[in-house]
Every structure is written in structure tokens, then in C-alpha cells.
XYZ file of C-alpha atoms in Angstrom:
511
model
C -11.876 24.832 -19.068
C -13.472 21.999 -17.637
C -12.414 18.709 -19.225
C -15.569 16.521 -20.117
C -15.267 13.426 -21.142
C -12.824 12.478 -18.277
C -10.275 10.936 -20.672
C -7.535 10.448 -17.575
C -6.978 11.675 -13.588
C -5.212 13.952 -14.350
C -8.563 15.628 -15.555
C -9.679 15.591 -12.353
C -6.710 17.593 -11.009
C -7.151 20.088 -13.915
C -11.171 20.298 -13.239
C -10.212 20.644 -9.864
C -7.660 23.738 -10.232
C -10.253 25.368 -12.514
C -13.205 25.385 -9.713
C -11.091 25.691 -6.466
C -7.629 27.434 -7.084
C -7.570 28.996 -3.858
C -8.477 26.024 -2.000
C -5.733 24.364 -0.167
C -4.731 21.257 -1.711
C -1.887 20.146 0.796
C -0.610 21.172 3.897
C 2.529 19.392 4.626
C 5.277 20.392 7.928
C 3.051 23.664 8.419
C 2.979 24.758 4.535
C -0.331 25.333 3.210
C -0.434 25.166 -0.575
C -3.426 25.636 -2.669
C -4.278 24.228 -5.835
C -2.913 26.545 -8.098
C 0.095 26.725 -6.475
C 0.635 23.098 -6.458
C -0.155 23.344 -9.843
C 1.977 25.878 -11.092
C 5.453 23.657 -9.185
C 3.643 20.816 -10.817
C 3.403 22.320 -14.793
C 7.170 23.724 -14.021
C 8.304 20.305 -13.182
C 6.641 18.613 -16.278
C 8.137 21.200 -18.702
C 11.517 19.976 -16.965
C 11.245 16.473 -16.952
C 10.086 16.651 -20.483
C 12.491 19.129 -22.183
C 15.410 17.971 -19.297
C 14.695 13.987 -19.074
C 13.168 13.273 -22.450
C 9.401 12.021 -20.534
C 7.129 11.331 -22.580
C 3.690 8.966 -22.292
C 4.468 5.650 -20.949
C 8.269 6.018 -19.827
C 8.252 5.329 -15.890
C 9.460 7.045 -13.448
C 10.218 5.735 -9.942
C 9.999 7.302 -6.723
C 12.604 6.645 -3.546
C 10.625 8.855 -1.221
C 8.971 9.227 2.069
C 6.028 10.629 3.091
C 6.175 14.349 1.797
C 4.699 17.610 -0.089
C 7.469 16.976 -3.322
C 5.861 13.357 -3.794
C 2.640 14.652 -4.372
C 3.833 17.329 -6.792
C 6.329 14.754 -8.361
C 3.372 12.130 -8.616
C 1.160 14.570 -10.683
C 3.869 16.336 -12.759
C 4.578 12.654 -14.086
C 0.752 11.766 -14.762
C 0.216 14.848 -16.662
C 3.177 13.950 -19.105
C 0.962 10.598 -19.428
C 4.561 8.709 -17.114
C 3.980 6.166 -15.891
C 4.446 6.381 -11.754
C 6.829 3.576 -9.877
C 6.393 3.761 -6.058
C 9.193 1.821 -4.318
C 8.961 0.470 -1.028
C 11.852 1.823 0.953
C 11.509 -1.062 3.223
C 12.799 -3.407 1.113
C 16.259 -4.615 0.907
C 18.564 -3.432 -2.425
C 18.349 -6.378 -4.258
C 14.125 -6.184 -4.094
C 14.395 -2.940 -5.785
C 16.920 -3.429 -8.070
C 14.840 -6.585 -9.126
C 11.791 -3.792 -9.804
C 14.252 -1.503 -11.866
C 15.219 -4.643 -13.997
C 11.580 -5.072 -14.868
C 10.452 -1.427 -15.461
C 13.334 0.008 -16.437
C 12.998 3.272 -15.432
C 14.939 6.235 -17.239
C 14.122 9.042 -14.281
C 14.562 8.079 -10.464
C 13.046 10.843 -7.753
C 16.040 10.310 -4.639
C 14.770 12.008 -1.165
C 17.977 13.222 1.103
C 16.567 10.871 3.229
C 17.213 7.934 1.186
C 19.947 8.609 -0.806
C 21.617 6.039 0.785
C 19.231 3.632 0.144
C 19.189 4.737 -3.199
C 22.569 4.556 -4.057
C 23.013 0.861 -3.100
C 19.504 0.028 -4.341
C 21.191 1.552 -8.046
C 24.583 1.188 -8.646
C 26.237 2.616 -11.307
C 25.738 0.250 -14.055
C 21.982 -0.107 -13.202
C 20.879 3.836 -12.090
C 18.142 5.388 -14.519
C 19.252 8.002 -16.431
C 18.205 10.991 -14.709
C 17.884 11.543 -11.216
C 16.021 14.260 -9.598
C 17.663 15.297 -6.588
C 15.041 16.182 -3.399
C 16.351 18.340 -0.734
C 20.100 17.437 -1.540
C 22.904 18.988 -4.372
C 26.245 17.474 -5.524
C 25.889 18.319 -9.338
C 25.548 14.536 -10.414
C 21.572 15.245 -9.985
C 19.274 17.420 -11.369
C 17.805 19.892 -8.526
C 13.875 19.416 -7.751
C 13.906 22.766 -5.824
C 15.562 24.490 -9.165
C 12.791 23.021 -11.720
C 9.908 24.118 -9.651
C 11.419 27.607 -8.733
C 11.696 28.393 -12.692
C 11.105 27.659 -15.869
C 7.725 27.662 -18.291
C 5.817 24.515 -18.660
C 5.580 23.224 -22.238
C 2.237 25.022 -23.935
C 1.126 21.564 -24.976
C -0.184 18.644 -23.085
C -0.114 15.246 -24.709
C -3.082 12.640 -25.328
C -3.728 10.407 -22.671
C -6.336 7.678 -23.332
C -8.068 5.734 -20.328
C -6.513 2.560 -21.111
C -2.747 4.061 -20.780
C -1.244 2.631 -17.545
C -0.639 4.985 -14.467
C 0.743 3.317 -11.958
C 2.777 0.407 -11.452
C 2.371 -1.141 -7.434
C 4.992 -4.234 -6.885
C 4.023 -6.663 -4.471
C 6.048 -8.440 -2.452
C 7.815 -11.452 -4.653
C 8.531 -14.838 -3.174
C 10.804 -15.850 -5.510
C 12.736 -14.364 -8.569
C 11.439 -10.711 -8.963
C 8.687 -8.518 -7.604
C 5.059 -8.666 -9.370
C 4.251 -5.553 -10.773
C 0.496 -4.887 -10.758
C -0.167 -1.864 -13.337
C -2.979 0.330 -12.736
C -4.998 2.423 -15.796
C -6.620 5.612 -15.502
C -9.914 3.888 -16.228
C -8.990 1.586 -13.459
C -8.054 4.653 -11.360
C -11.631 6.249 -12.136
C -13.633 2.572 -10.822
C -11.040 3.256 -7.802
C -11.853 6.611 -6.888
C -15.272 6.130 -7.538
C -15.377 3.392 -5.098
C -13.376 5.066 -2.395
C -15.919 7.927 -2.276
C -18.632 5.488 -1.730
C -17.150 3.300 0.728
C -15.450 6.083 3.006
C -18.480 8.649 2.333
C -15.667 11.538 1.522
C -16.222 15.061 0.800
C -15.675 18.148 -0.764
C -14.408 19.439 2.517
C -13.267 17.032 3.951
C -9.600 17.410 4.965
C -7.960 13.980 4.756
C -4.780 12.844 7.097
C -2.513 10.676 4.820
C -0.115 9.171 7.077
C -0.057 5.900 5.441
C 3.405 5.378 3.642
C 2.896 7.027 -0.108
C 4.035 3.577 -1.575
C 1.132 2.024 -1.014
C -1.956 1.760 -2.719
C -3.987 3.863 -0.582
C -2.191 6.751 -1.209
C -1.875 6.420 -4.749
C -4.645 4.864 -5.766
C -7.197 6.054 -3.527
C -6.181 9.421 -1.633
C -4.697 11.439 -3.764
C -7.012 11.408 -7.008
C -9.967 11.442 -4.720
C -8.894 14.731 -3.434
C -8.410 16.337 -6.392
C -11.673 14.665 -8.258
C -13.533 16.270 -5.160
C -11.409 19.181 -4.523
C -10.327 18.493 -0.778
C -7.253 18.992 1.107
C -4.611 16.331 1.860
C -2.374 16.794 5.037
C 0.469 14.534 4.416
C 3.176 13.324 6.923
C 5.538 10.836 7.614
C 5.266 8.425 10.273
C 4.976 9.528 13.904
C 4.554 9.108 17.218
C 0.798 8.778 18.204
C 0.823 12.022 20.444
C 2.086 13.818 17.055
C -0.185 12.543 14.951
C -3.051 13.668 17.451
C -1.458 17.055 17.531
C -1.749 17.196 14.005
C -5.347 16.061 14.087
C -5.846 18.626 16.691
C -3.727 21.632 14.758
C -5.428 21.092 10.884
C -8.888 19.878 11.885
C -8.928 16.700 9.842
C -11.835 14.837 9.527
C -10.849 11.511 8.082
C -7.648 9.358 8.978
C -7.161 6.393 6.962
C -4.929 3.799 8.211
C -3.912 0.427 9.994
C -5.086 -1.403 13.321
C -1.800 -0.733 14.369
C -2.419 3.131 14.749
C -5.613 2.548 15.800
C -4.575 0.293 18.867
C -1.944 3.533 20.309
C -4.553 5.931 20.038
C -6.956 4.209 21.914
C -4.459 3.133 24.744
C -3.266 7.082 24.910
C -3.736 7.879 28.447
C -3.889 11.693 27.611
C -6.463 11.151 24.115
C -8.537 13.011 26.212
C -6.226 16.256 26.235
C -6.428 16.576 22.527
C -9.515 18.640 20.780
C -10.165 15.885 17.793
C -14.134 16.968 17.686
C -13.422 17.771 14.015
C -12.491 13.712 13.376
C -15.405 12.002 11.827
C -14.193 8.835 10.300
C -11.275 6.166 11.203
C -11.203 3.970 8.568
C -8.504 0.653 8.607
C -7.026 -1.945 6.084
C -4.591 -4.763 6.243
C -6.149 -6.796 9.025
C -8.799 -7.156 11.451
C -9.148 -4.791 14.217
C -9.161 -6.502 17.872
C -12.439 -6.159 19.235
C -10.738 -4.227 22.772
C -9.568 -1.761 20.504
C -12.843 -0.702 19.070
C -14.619 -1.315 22.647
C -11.545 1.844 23.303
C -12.227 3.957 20.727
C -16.186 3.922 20.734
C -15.292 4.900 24.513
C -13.022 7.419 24.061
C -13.805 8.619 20.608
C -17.992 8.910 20.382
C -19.360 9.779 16.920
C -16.481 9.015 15.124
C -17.132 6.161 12.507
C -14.932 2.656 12.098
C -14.750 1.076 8.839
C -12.497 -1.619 7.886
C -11.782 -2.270 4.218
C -10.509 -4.896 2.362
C -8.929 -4.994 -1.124
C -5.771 -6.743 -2.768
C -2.929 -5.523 -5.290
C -4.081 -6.887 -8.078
C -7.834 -5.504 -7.473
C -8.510 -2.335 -9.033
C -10.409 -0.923 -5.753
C -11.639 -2.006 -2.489
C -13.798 -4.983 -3.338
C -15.271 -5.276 0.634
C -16.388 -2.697 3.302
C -17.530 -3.107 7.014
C -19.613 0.031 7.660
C -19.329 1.706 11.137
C -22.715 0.344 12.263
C -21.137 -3.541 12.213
C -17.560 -2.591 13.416
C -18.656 -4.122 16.968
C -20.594 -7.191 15.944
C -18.019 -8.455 13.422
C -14.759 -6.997 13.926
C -13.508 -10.557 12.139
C -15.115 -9.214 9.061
C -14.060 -7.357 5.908
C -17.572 -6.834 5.085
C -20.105 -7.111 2.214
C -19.196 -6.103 -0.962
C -18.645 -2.960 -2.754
C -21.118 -1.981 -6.020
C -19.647 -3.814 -9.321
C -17.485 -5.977 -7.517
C -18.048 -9.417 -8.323
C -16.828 -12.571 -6.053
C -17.196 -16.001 -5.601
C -16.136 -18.818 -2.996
C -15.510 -22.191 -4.434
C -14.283 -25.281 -3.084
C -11.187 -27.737 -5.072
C -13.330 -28.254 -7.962
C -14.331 -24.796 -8.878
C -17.915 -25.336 -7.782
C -19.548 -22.609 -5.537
C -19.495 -23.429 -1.600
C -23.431 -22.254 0.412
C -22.725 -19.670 3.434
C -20.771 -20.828 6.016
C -18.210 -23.469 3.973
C -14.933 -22.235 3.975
C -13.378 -21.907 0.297
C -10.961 -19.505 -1.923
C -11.983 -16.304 -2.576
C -12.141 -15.758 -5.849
C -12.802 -11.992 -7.831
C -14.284 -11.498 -11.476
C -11.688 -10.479 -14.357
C -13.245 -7.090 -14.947
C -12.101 -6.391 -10.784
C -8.561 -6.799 -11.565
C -5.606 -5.232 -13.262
C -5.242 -6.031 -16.548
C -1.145 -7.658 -15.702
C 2.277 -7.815 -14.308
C 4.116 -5.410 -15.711
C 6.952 -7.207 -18.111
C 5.892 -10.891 -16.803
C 3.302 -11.527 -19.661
C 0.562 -14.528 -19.231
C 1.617 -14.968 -15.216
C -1.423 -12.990 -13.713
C -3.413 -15.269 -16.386
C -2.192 -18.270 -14.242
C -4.389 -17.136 -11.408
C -7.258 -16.710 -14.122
C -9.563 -19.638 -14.112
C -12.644 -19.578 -16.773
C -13.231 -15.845 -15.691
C -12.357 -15.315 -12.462
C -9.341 -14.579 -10.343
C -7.966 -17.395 -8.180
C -6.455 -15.054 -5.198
C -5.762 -18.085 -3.115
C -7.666 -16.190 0.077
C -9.365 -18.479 2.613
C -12.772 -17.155 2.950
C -16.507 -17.962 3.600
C -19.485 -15.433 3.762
C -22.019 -15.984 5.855
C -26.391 -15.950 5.595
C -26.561 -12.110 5.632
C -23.364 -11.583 2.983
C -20.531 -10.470 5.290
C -17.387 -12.021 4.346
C -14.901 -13.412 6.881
C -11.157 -14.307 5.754
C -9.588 -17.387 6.947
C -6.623 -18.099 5.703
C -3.880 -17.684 2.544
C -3.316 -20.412 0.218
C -0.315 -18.149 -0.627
C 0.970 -18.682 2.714
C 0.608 -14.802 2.895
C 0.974 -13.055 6.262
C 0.371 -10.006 7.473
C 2.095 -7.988 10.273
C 0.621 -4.491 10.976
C -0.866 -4.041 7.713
C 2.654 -5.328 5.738
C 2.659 -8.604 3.532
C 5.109 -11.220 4.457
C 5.629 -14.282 2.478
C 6.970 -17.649 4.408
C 8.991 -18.542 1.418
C 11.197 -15.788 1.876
C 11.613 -16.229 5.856
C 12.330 -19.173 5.315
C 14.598 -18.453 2.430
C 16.647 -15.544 5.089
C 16.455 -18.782 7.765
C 18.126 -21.259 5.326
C 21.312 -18.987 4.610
C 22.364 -19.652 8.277
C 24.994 -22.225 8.607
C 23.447 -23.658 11.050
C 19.620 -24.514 9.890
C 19.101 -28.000 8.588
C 15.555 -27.096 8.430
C 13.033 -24.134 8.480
C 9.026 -23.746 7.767
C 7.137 -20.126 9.052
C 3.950 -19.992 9.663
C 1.617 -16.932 10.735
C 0.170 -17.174 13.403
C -2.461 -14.888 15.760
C -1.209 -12.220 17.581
C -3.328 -11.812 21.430
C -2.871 -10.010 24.378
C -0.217 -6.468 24.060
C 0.636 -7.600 20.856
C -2.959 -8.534 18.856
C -3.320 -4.724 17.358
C -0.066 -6.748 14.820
C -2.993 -8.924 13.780
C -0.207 -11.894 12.779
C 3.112 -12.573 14.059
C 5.474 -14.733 11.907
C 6.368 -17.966 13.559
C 9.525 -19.659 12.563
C 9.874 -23.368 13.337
C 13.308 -24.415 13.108
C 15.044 -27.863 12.617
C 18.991 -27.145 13.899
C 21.479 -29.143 12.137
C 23.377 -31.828 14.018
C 25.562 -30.796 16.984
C 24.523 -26.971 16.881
C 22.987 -25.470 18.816
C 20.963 -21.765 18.183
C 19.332 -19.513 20.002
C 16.208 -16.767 19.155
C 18.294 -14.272 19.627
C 20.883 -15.783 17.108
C 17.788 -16.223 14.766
C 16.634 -12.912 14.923
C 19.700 -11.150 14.659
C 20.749 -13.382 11.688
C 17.144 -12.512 10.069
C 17.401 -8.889 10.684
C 20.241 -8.474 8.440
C 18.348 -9.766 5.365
C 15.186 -8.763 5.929
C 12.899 -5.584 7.106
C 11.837 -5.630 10.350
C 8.486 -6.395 10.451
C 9.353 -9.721 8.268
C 11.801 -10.942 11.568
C 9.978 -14.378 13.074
C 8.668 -12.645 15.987
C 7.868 -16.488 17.245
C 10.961 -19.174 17.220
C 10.634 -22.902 18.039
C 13.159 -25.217 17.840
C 12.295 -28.794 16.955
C 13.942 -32.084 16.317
C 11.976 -32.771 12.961
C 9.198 -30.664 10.895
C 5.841 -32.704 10.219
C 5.771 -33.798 6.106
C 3.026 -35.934 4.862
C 3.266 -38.720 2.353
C 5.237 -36.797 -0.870
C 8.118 -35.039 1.502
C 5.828 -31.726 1.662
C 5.864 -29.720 5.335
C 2.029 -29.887 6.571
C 2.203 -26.198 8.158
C -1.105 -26.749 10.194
C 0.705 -29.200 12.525
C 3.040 -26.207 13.292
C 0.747 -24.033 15.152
């Protein structure tokens, strides 16, 4: 029966096994799986998790996973027990995620066999949830995933699940103390999807390439419900090299890819693209940071017809709030575009007041555009709340025609290849060497081989007396406390960092 009122998403997956059972829902390392297949593992794994694990509405349930088909069926078996779903990014270091347990507490815990040993450090004994669901690996101190979805009936009833129950819970990256946790609704989910569809013109037959790491927003807030509110097909993989990722392309047909400049910039150096049959690509749509204006000149050379959009949103936004259509990819590739229908911005200076086109200010989005909190951190997110409107401490300025151009973070945010990095916490990795009297980081552009990175982190770094340090000393020393794409790609060594009157390091003197 189709479910009307849409009271959660996981209506739309219901809606959409009702219409389209035989159509394939995801194809993931060659499987093709329709929807009623996917739904039948799915129902079999809620019946466990509920009669096995106790779920019920609004425990959460946290994922240590790559890219891969179980995800997806893991994802929607825990939103139609109204869980609550707890991506974690298996890029960060053990203490980040056992900062994220301490605040959601999970009682279930999905382990991949390729990150068990991630997982197991991440949760030691005294701090592992509960139950853990074991994902292409047995010892008997797990339950099997394989075993619940090869058996079992799901449980006859389904329970209530209003819009304003929370979903999803996406951490971003924390500075200091613990992780933010943004929670997503389902009503928030519906604005998303809803949004999504309009700014990347998807389809009922489309068939989407999700590539991007399932941690991330776009996956989960964007990719998957949009498929199954419009019933098309998801081909999911983990990272790869370029020349796989065409071949993929090439092999299902896919017609969107959704992803970051990165990508975008080995594709369109590929001296063989032309070798691979990608007629059936229509859209290549990007996030994270600007794309280099040589890589579009590439790809509307080598890859005619197929549209560029960039798109722009934040953690704490409950969609995309900006979109760059195809036709002004070339003429303002430093863009993130106009805005999207019922989102709601404004640009002010120091004062709060409004700044005309072409005055720089912080960007600034209207309460009913973000997530309602931080999960377990009550009244911080109201912080960045000021008489209506959230503070996001972007540098921005829009110009006479209403495309918006980014300039800067007041957070001090940077971004490498689509992945936040915070300078406090560089500098935090460069002050635990013996040998530092001083540190500051800095982003800074990236140009020539490098500029599809959009940022590089710059360290500047004050040695103490007598020693002396090298890069590769830095880097090496960096690399063991942080992921890699959060190493100071750029080190300078100085005698003393420029302060200002009250002590504080004035970062523009550092470029």
C-alpha cells in the first residue's frame, strides 16, 4: 500500500518497493539487487536487530564501514525500526571516534572486515556498544550480518515514526573537546531530498554512481533517499583509481556522478578518457571546493554534453543552500552559486547590519535552514544563533546578479580535496613535538599540479632554541596523529610568528 501522508523516508523506500520491485535498486562489485530483494535482507535484518539487539525508535546505531552494498541495507533496516543512524568517519584517529561514542552512546556498532582493526582500538572493551554486527568476518564474539539476512521473519509490526524523530546523526570535525554532532529529522530529510532533485535535475531512471565515502552527507542525506523517493538505481563503490571508476561508468551506464574537484581533475587529465564509452554520463556534479577553471576548460573538451554543477551546503544545513548550474560553470568557477528555493541567507558586516553586493561579510543562513542541534551538547548550536539566523562564520559576498562567492572562514576552516581541516588541531598535532616553541596553520591556495586540492594546509613554525627541524621531521611527526589529508602540505620555519597588540597570531601576515 502506498503510504500517504509521508510521515518518514522510510515511506519513500516502502512506496518505492510497492511501484518498482523488480527494479534494481543497487548494483554493488557486479551484484544487481532489486528493490524487493534489498528489501526482503533489509525487513530480515530489522526483525534481528530488534528481537536480537533490543532496537527500538531512537536508540543509535553506528556504522564502521566503507563504501558497500551491506551499508545501504544496514542504513535502511535501522530507519525502518525508527534508529537512529551514526556514520563514522574511518579517517579519523581512535580517540575522535571514541569521543562520538561518548556522546551518542550507541548500544549496536556495524564492524566491516575491513575495519575491524580500526574498530577495535576506536572501542575498547570498557567502551564497545553492546552488540556488534559482524560484516564479512566470524569469531563468535559478533553477531553475523550474512546469518540475519539469510534467515529469519521480520517482525509483522512496524513502529510509529513521526517527522520530527531524528534520523541521522553527521559529526563534524571538532577542534577541541569532542566532535559536534549535527542530527538530521525525517522532515529535514524530506526539505533535503526535495532539494537535491531540484538542484541535480535527477530521475526516475537515472542510475546514480555513489563513490563518495558513505559517511558523508551526500550519501546519506542526499543519495540514498532520493533514489528510493524516485525509484532509481544506486551503483555504489569504494574508492578507486580513475581508470576504474571510468570502467564502471562505462560497464553500468550511469548517468550522474556526484563528487569532488579532486575526481574531477584525474578524469580530465586521463590520457586514454577517450577509450572509454561514457555517452550514457549526463551530469558531473561537485562539492567541497571550487573547481579550477583548466579543469572544466578539460572536461567541456573532452566530455561535450555532459553538465557541471557545483554545490554548496554545510553540516549543520539541512540541504544544499547554493547551486551553480552547468550554464555558469565557465564564467564563475569561483562561485557556489545562487540560492536554492526556501533557503534563506544573509551577509552582514561586525554589527549585524546587511552588507550591498560586492562587500565582503559572514554568511549567515535562516534558523528554519538548519538542524535543529548537536546531539548531547544542548544550547551550543544556539551560540551561533543570532536574533534568527545562523552565524556560520563563512567569508562571503554576492554579487549584482545574486551569485555568491566564498572568501574565507572565520572558523579558520580549511578544506583539502573536499575534507574539513581545522588549524586548531594542526596546530594542536604541531605543539606535541618537543621541539616546537611555536606553531600557527593557515590554508592557503593550491595552483599549478596541485590546485584540483583547492587548499593546502600551511604550517608556520617557530623552532625552539638550539633545535633545529626539518619538513620532513614535521610531516612525519604530523602523520602519526593525524589523517593524511590534515598533514601541513606547506612548512615554513620562522624566527617569530606576527601577534598584534593582545598576544593574538594575525594569520593574514602568514601567507
Amino acid at each position: 500500500m502506498i503510504a500517504y501522508p509521508l510521515q518518514s523516508i522510510r515511506d519513500y523506500w516502502q512506496n518505492c518497493v510497492h511501484r518498482f520491485p523488480r527494479k534494481t535498486a543497487f548494483i554493488y562489485a557486479g551484484q544487481s539487487i532489486t528493490y524487493a530483494q534489498a528489501d526482503e535482507w533489509i525487513q530480515r535484518l530489522r526483525g534481528h536487530l530488534e528481537r536480537e539487539c533490543g532496537l527500538k525508535p531512537g536508540d543509535r546505531v553506528s556504522f564502521v564501514m566503507p563504501n558497500c552494498l551491506e551499508y545501504a541495507i544496514g542504513y535502511w533496516a535501522v530507519i525502518h525500526a525508527g534508529g537512529i543512524v551514526v556514520p563514522i568517519n574511518t579517517r579519523l584517529r581512535p580517540e575522535e571516534i571514541q569521543s562520538i561514542q561518548r556522546s551518542v552512546e550507541s548500544e549496536i556498532l556495524f564492524i566491516h572486515s575491513e575495519m575491524r582493526a580500526l574498530a577495535e582500538e576506536a572501542f575498547p572493551a570498557a567502551q564497545a556498544p553492546r552488540f556488534r554486527i559482524a560484516v564479512g568476518w566470524e569469531d563468535g564474539s559478533a553477531l553475523s550480518y550474512e546469518a540475519m539476512i539469510a534467515g529469519g521473519e521480520p517482525e509483522p509490526t512496524r513502529p510509529e515514526i513521526p517527522p520530527e524523530a531524528v534520523a541521522i546523526i553527521m559529526h563534524t570535525s571538532g577542534t577541541t573537546g569532542m566532535p559536534k554532532g549535527a542530527y538530521m529529522r525525517h522532515t529535514d530529510l524530506f526539505f533535503n531530498v526535495k532539494h537535491t532533485i531540484f538542484a541535480q535535475s535527477f530521475r526516475h531512471e537515472d542510475i546514480h554512481l555513489l563513490v563518495t565515502p558513505m559517511f558523508h552527507a551526500t550519501a546519506l542525506y542526499s543519495l540514498l533517499p532520493s533514489a528510493a523517493y524516485q525509484g532509481s538505481t544506486l551503483v555504489i563503490t569504494p574508492p578507486v583509481e580513475i581508470k576504474e571508476l571510468l570502467s564502471l561508468i562505462q560497464e553500468h551506464r550511469i548517468t550522474t556522478f556526484l563528487g569532488v574537484p579532486t575526481m574531477m581533475h584525474f578524469m580530465s587529465t586521463l590520457r586514454d578518457l577517450g577509450s572509454y564509452d561514457l555517452s550514457s554520463l549526463r551530469l558531473c556534479a561537485y562539492a567541497g571546493s571550487p573547481m579550477p577553471p583548466q579543469t572544466i576548460r578539460r572536461l567541456r573538451e573532452r566530455l561535450p554534453g555532459v553538465a557541471l554543477h557545483n554545490f554548496f551546503g554545510l553540516t549543520e544545513t539541512i540541504s544544499a543552500t547554493h547551486v551553480l548550474p552547468d550554464q555558469d560553470a565557465d564564467t564563475r568557477p569561483d562561485s557556489i552559486g545562487k540560492l536554492l528555493p526556501e533557503v534563506y541567507q544573509k551577509i552582514i558586516d561586525e554589527e549585524g547590519n546587511e552588507v550591498p553586493p560586492g562587500v565582503v561579510g559572514e554568511l549567515c543562513f535562516h534558523r528554519s535552514n538548519v538542524v535543529q542541534g548537536y546531539w548531547n551538547q544542548p544550547g551550543r548550536l544556539e551560540k551561533s544563533i543570532v536574533d534568527g539566523w545562523f552565524r556560520t562564520g563563512d567569508l562571503a559576498c554576492m554579487d549584482e546578479e545574486g551569485y555568491v562567492h566564498l572568501k574565507g572562514r572565520k572558523k579558520e576552516m580549511i578544506i583539502v580535496a573536499g575534507e574539513n581541516v581545522y588549524a586548531l588541531e594542526v596546530e594542536n598535532a604541531l605543539y606535541a613535538h618537543d621541539g616546537v616553541l611555536e606553531a600557527a596553520v593557515i590554508g592557503v591556495p593550491a595552483i599549478g599540479a596541485r590546485a584540483y586540492l583547492g587548499e593546502l594546509v600551511k604550517a608556520v613554525i617557530v623552532p625552539k632554541e638550539g633545535v633545529v627541524l626539518t619538513e620532513v621531521e614535521i610531516k612525519r611527526h604530523c602523520a602519526e596523529r593525524l589523517p593524511s589529508y590534515k598533514v601541513p602540505q606547506v612548512i615554513e620555519f620562522r624566527e617569530k610568528l606576527p601577534r598584534n597588540a593582545s598576544g593574538k597570531v594575525v594569520k593574514r601576515e602568514l601567507l
